[in-house]
């Protein structure tokens, strides 16, 4: 029986970041991960490989078609999909290897295998070399999530797959059907559309990007349609079949669709399989998430949980924040995550980013607000780079002017949103943001102008 101060089950962004922070704070830390590569969904089959493919496919589509306005004519562009996928794998390998190095540097003990809690303070690791018994004062569950599916859809890991398969198709599908118009569905749809697939996106709701600002989602829909993505909104998929060569998607009250591949992107569900929660009396909620209190503590003494497995925004940076807060709470007695300033980003072109509350949420909560908007078409840098679609929207409390939300669709929205998130973290008003000097010519000037627009004082509109 090997003893550590802290055992972390899961080596994704929640788990590995918690491990590093705990080691920095002087704990003897063990991290159990069943995959050979550390980094979890995010590094192996999520954030990083999808962004590598988004970048490669965007370069391909720009070079192939959109550079004539810059006075650049390029002939003979063709796709080498194998090389593109290898590049993505290289990026993933470099980053997962980087976490191995960080573990070594921080003297974190890594166990390869499946971790199962057997009693308070006790975990068994089942690996290829048998079972290892570990004990610790504290345990953190960071086992993440796995793709969800719908009734009537059996994933076959090939033609009918999830984002994991869509990150590695060996050929460009002639016709790809994506079920679900959330961030993951839209990102993968964008990749394969740019590489030449015909793409149909089916969504149960009558809008895309549920949870994001509805006006911005409507603007995004128009832009995506111009990019050649086909949408069927308000449609209920009742089943998907494959004969091994193609697929048929059945839709309630509409014609079936025949296609080459189906990507099911209807969300993710918590991963608590064979985790031994019952051995310590932890009951999951009705959606399968592990309930925690404000200190990320579960109902079992000394056992905590962070990341996708506890629900909320299923995002890597949210998992990381929780990993740090949880460990700091254990060691120092305090740790905190400000859930209101966690940005969410969709890495399509244009990018879509949001932090804080939407107009719908503010209206529902009865909070009076003022709104400032500024379009990228009026921003010098956006003009110079030729990406003028979209705008910045800042929402501020009507009485105090405190920023309550920011929503951006446009070039580099994912980077620009950080300014609003930092401002909100410091409790800034729209006036504060408007009075900050922004370098010219930058896309960030659109954030300043939108902040000025809250008070009707935008200078370039
Ligand atoms: P995970 O990353 O899922 O890690 C959990 C780890 O625990 C896994 O490695 C798993 O193997 C391991 N594990 C599970 N059970 C056990 C066990 N019993 N014993 C040992 N090990 C176990 N988020 C963003 O913020 N930005 C993005 O751009 C983004 N893009 C995404 C794109 C795609 C295609 C997908 C699928 C997800 C994306 N996400 C993105 C979401 C992000 O990947 C997750 O929110 C994040 O990985 C959650 O981190 P986690 O540590 O909670 O769990």
PDB file of N, CA, C and O in Angstrom, residues 128-157:
ATOM      1  N   UNK A 128      -1.906  -2.594 -16.662  1.00  0.00           N
ATOM      2  CA  UNK A 128      -1.471  -3.798 -17.366  1.00  0.00           C
ATOM      3  C   UNK A 128      -0.614  -4.685 -16.473  1.00  0.00           C
ATOM      4  O   UNK A 128      -0.474  -5.876 -16.695  1.00  0.00           O
ATOM      5  N   UNK A 129      -0.022  -4.083 -15.420  1.00  0.00           N
ATOM      6  CA  UNK A 129       0.825  -4.898 -14.532  1.00  0.00           C
ATOM      7  C   UNK A 129       0.114  -5.291 -13.248  1.00  0.00           C
ATOM      8  O   UNK A 129       0.730  -5.496 -12.207  1.00  0.00           O
ATOM      9  N   UNK A 130      -1.205  -5.336 -13.292  1.00  0.00           N
ATOM     10  CA  UNK A 130      -1.962  -5.767 -12.111  1.00  0.00           C
ATOM     11  C   UNK A 130      -2.497  -4.597 -11.310  1.00  0.00           C
ATOM     12  O   UNK A 130      -2.621  -3.495 -11.824  1.00  0.00           O
ATOM     13  N   UNK A 131      -2.760  -4.876 -10.033  1.00  0.00           N
ATOM     14  CA  UNK A 131      -3.410  -3.860  -9.208  1.00  0.00           C
ATOM     15  C   UNK A 131      -2.453  -3.253  -8.196  1.00  0.00           C
ATOM     16  O   UNK A 131      -1.602  -3.946  -7.634  1.00  0.00           O
ATOM     17  N   UNK A 132      -2.573  -1.949  -7.986  1.00  0.00           N
ATOM     18  CA  UNK A 132      -1.766  -1.258  -6.981  1.00  0.00           C
ATOM     19  C   UNK A 132      -2.717  -0.567  -6.014  1.00  0.00           C
ATOM     20  O   UNK A 132      -3.665   0.085  -6.442  1.00  0.00           O
ATOM     21  N   UNK A 133      -2.453  -0.745  -4.724  1.00  0.00           N
ATOM     22  CA  UNK A 133      -3.304  -0.103  -3.715  1.00  0.00           C
ATOM     23  C   UNK A 133      -2.635   1.194  -3.262  1.00  0.00           C
ATOM     24  O   UNK A 133      -1.448   1.196  -2.917  1.00  0.00           O
ATOM     25  N   UNK A 134      -3.397   2.279  -3.256  1.00  0.00           N
ATOM     26  CA  UNK A 134      -2.869   3.572  -2.811  1.00  0.00           C
ATOM     27  C   UNK A 134      -3.717   4.107  -1.669  1.00  0.00           C
ATOM     28  O   UNK A 134      -4.920   3.846  -1.616  1.00  0.00           O
ATOM     29  N   UNK A 135      -3.092   4.883  -0.796  1.00  0.00           N
ATOM     30  CA  UNK A 135      -3.893   5.595   0.218  1.00  0.00           C
ATOM     31  C   UNK A 135      -3.479   7.058   0.217  1.00  0.00           C
ATOM     32  O   UNK A 135      -2.356   7.398  -0.186  1.00  0.00           O
ATOM     33  N   UNK A 136      -4.389   7.906   0.670  1.00  0.00           N
ATOM     34  CA  UNK A 136      -4.084   9.343   0.754  1.00  0.00           C
ATOM     35  C   UNK A 136      -5.065  10.003   1.706  1.00  0.00           C
ATOM     36  O   UNK A 136      -6.148   9.474   1.970  1.00  0.00           O
ATOM     37  N   UNK A 137      -4.655  11.193   2.202  1.00  0.00           N
ATOM     38  CA  UNK A 137      -5.569  11.944   3.075  1.00  0.00           C
ATOM     39  C   UNK A 137      -6.726  12.496   2.255  1.00  0.00           C
ATOM     40  O   UNK A 137      -7.861  12.572   2.709  1.00  0.00           O
ATOM     41  N   UNK A 138      -6.409  12.911   1.030  1.00  0.00           N
ATOM     42  CA  UNK A 138      -7.432  13.541   0.183  1.00  0.00           C
ATOM     43  C   UNK A 138      -7.423  12.906  -1.207  1.00  0.00           C
ATOM     44  O   UNK A 138      -6.368  12.484  -1.696  1.00  0.00           O
ATOM     45  N   UNK A 139      -8.597  12.909  -1.813  1.00  0.00           N
ATOM     46  CA  UNK A 139      -8.745  12.387  -3.179  1.00  0.00           C
ATOM     47  C   UNK A 139      -9.489  13.437  -4.004  1.00  0.00           C
ATOM     48  O   UNK A 139     -10.467  14.035  -3.521  1.00  0.00           O
ATOM     49  N   UNK A 140      -9.021  13.672  -5.231  1.00  0.00           N
ATOM     50  CA  UNK A 140      -9.789  14.546  -6.141  1.00  0.00           C
ATOM     51  C   UNK A 140     -10.228  13.704  -7.338  1.00  0.00           C
ATOM     52  O   UNK A 140      -9.402  13.060  -8.001  1.00  0.00           O
ATOM     53  N   UNK A 141     -11.526  13.735  -7.611  1.00  0.00           N
ATOM     54  CA  UNK A 141     -12.071  13.062  -8.799  1.00  0.00           C
ATOM     55  C   UNK A 141     -12.037  14.063  -9.948  1.00  0.00           C
ATOM     56  O   UNK A 141     -12.620  15.149  -9.853  1.00  0.00           O
ATOM     57  N   UNK A 142     -11.342  13.700 -11.026  1.00  0.00           N
ATOM     58  CA  UNK A 142     -11.256  14.600 -12.198  1.00  0.00           C
ATOM     59  C   UNK A 142     -11.375  13.736 -13.451  1.00  0.00           C
ATOM     60  O   UNK A 142     -10.542  13.803 -14.355  1.00  0.00           O
ATOM     61  N   UNK A 143     -12.417  12.919 -13.469  1.00  0.00           N
ATOM     62  CA  UNK A 143     -12.534  11.907 -14.521  1.00  0.00           C
ATOM     63  C   UNK A 143     -13.253  12.402 -15.778  1.00  0.00           C
ATOM     64  O   UNK A 143     -13.450  11.646 -16.725  1.00  0.00           O
ATOM     65  N   UNK A 144     -13.647  13.673 -15.790  1.00  0.00           N
ATOM     66  CA  UNK A 144     -14.099  14.296 -17.030  1.00  0.00           C
ATOM     67  C   UNK A 144     -15.423  13.795 -17.570  1.00  0.00           C
ATOM     68  O   UNK A 144     -16.346  13.432 -16.826  1.00  0.00           O
ATOM     69  N   UNK A 145     -15.493  13.745 -18.890  1.00  0.00           N
ATOM     70  CA  UNK A 145     -16.756  13.422 -19.562  1.00  0.00           C
ATOM     71  C   UNK A 145     -16.489  12.618 -20.821  1.00  0.00           C
ATOM     72  O   UNK A 145     -15.354  12.545 -21.292  1.00  0.00           O
ATOM     73  N   UNK A 146     -17.557  12.030 -21.327  1.00  0.00           N
ATOM     74  CA  UNK A 146     -17.489  11.274 -22.593  1.00  0.00           C
ATOM     75  C   UNK A 146     -18.642  11.759 -23.484  1.00  0.00           C
ATOM     76  O   UNK A 146     -19.619  12.318 -22.984  1.00  0.00           O
ATOM     77  N   UNK A 147     -18.554  11.546 -24.806  1.00  0.00           N
ATOM     78  CA  UNK A 147     -19.620  12.045 -25.671  1.00  0.00           C
ATOM     79  C   UNK A 147     -20.960  11.395 -25.347  1.00  0.00           C
ATOM     80  O   UNK A 147     -21.033  10.209 -25.030  1.00  0.00           O
ATOM     81  N   UNK A 148     -22.021  12.201 -25.454  1.00  0.00           N
ATOM     82  CA  UNK A 148     -23.382  11.684 -25.264  1.00  0.00           C
ATOM     83  C   UNK A 148     -23.943  11.308 -26.632  1.00  0.00           C
ATOM     84  O   UNK A 148     -23.409  11.716 -27.669  1.00  0.00           O
ATOM     85  N   UNK A 149     -25.000  10.525 -26.639  1.00  0.00           N
ATOM     86  CA  UNK A 149     -25.683  10.243 -27.900  1.00  0.00           C
ATOM     87  C   UNK A 149     -27.189  10.392 -27.682  1.00  0.00           C
ATOM     88  O   UNK A 149     -27.624  10.862 -26.635  1.00  0.00           O
ATOM     89  N   UNK A 150     -27.975  10.044 -28.695  1.00  0.00           N
ATOM     90  CA  UNK A 150     -29.430  10.192 -28.601  1.00  0.00           C
ATOM     91  C   UNK A 150     -30.071   8.818 -28.703  1.00  0.00           C
ATOM     92  O   UNK A 150     -29.493   7.905 -29.315  1.00  0.00           O
ATOM     93  N   UNK A 151     -31.301   8.682 -28.177  1.00  0.00           N
ATOM     94  CA  UNK A 151     -31.999   7.405 -28.369  1.00  0.00           C
ATOM     95  C   UNK A 151     -32.154   7.136 -29.868  1.00  0.00           C
ATOM     96  O   UNK A 151     -32.415   8.065 -30.639  1.00  0.00           O
ATOM     97  N   UNK A 152     -31.958   5.906 -30.276  1.00  0.00           N
ATOM     98  CA  UNK A 152     -32.096   5.568 -31.700  1.00  0.00           C
ATOM     99  C   UNK A 152     -30.798   5.713 -32.467  1.00  0.00           C
ATOM    100  O   UNK A 152     -30.741   5.433 -33.664  1.00  0.00           O
ATOM    101  N   UNK A 153     -29.762   6.177 -31.803  1.00  0.00           N
ATOM    102  CA  UNK A 153     -28.469   6.308 -32.499  1.00  0.00           C
ATOM    103  C   UNK A 153     -27.438   5.461 -31.774  1.00  0.00           C
ATOM    104  O   UNK A 153     -27.090   5.736 -30.617  1.00  0.00           O
ATOM    105  N   UNK A 154     -26.975   4.434 -32.459  1.00  0.00           N
ATOM    106  CA  UNK A 154     -25.913   3.622 -31.883  1.00  0.00           C
ATOM    107  C   UNK A 154     -24.607   4.014 -32.568  1.00  0.00           C
ATOM    108  O   UNK A 154     -24.493   3.904 -33.801  1.00  0.00           O
ATOM    109  N   UNK A 155     -23.661   4.489 -31.778  1.00  0.00           N
ATOM    110  CA  UNK A 155     -22.379   4.911 -32.350  1.00  0.00           C
ATOM    111  C   UNK A 155     -21.611   3.666 -32.767  1.00  0.00           C
ATOM    112  O   UNK A 155     -21.524   2.711 -31.999  1.00  0.00           O
ATOM    113  N   UNK A 156     -21.057   3.674 -33.999  1.00  0.00           N
ATOM    114  CA  UNK A 156     -20.280   2.495 -34.406  1.00  0.00           C
ATOM    115  C   UNK A 156     -18.779   2.797 -34.444  1.00  0.00           C
ATOM    116  O   UNK A 156     -17.981   1.977 -34.881  1.00  0.00           O
ATOM    117  N   UNK A 157     -18.407   3.984 -33.999  1.00  0.00           N
ATOM    118  CA  UNK A 157     -16.976   4.324 -33.939  1.00  0.00           C
ATOM    119  C   UNK A 157     -16.364   4.513 -35.309  1.00  0.00           C
ATOM    120  O   UNK A 157     -15.138   4.586 -35.450  1.00  0.00           O
TER     121      UNK A 157
END
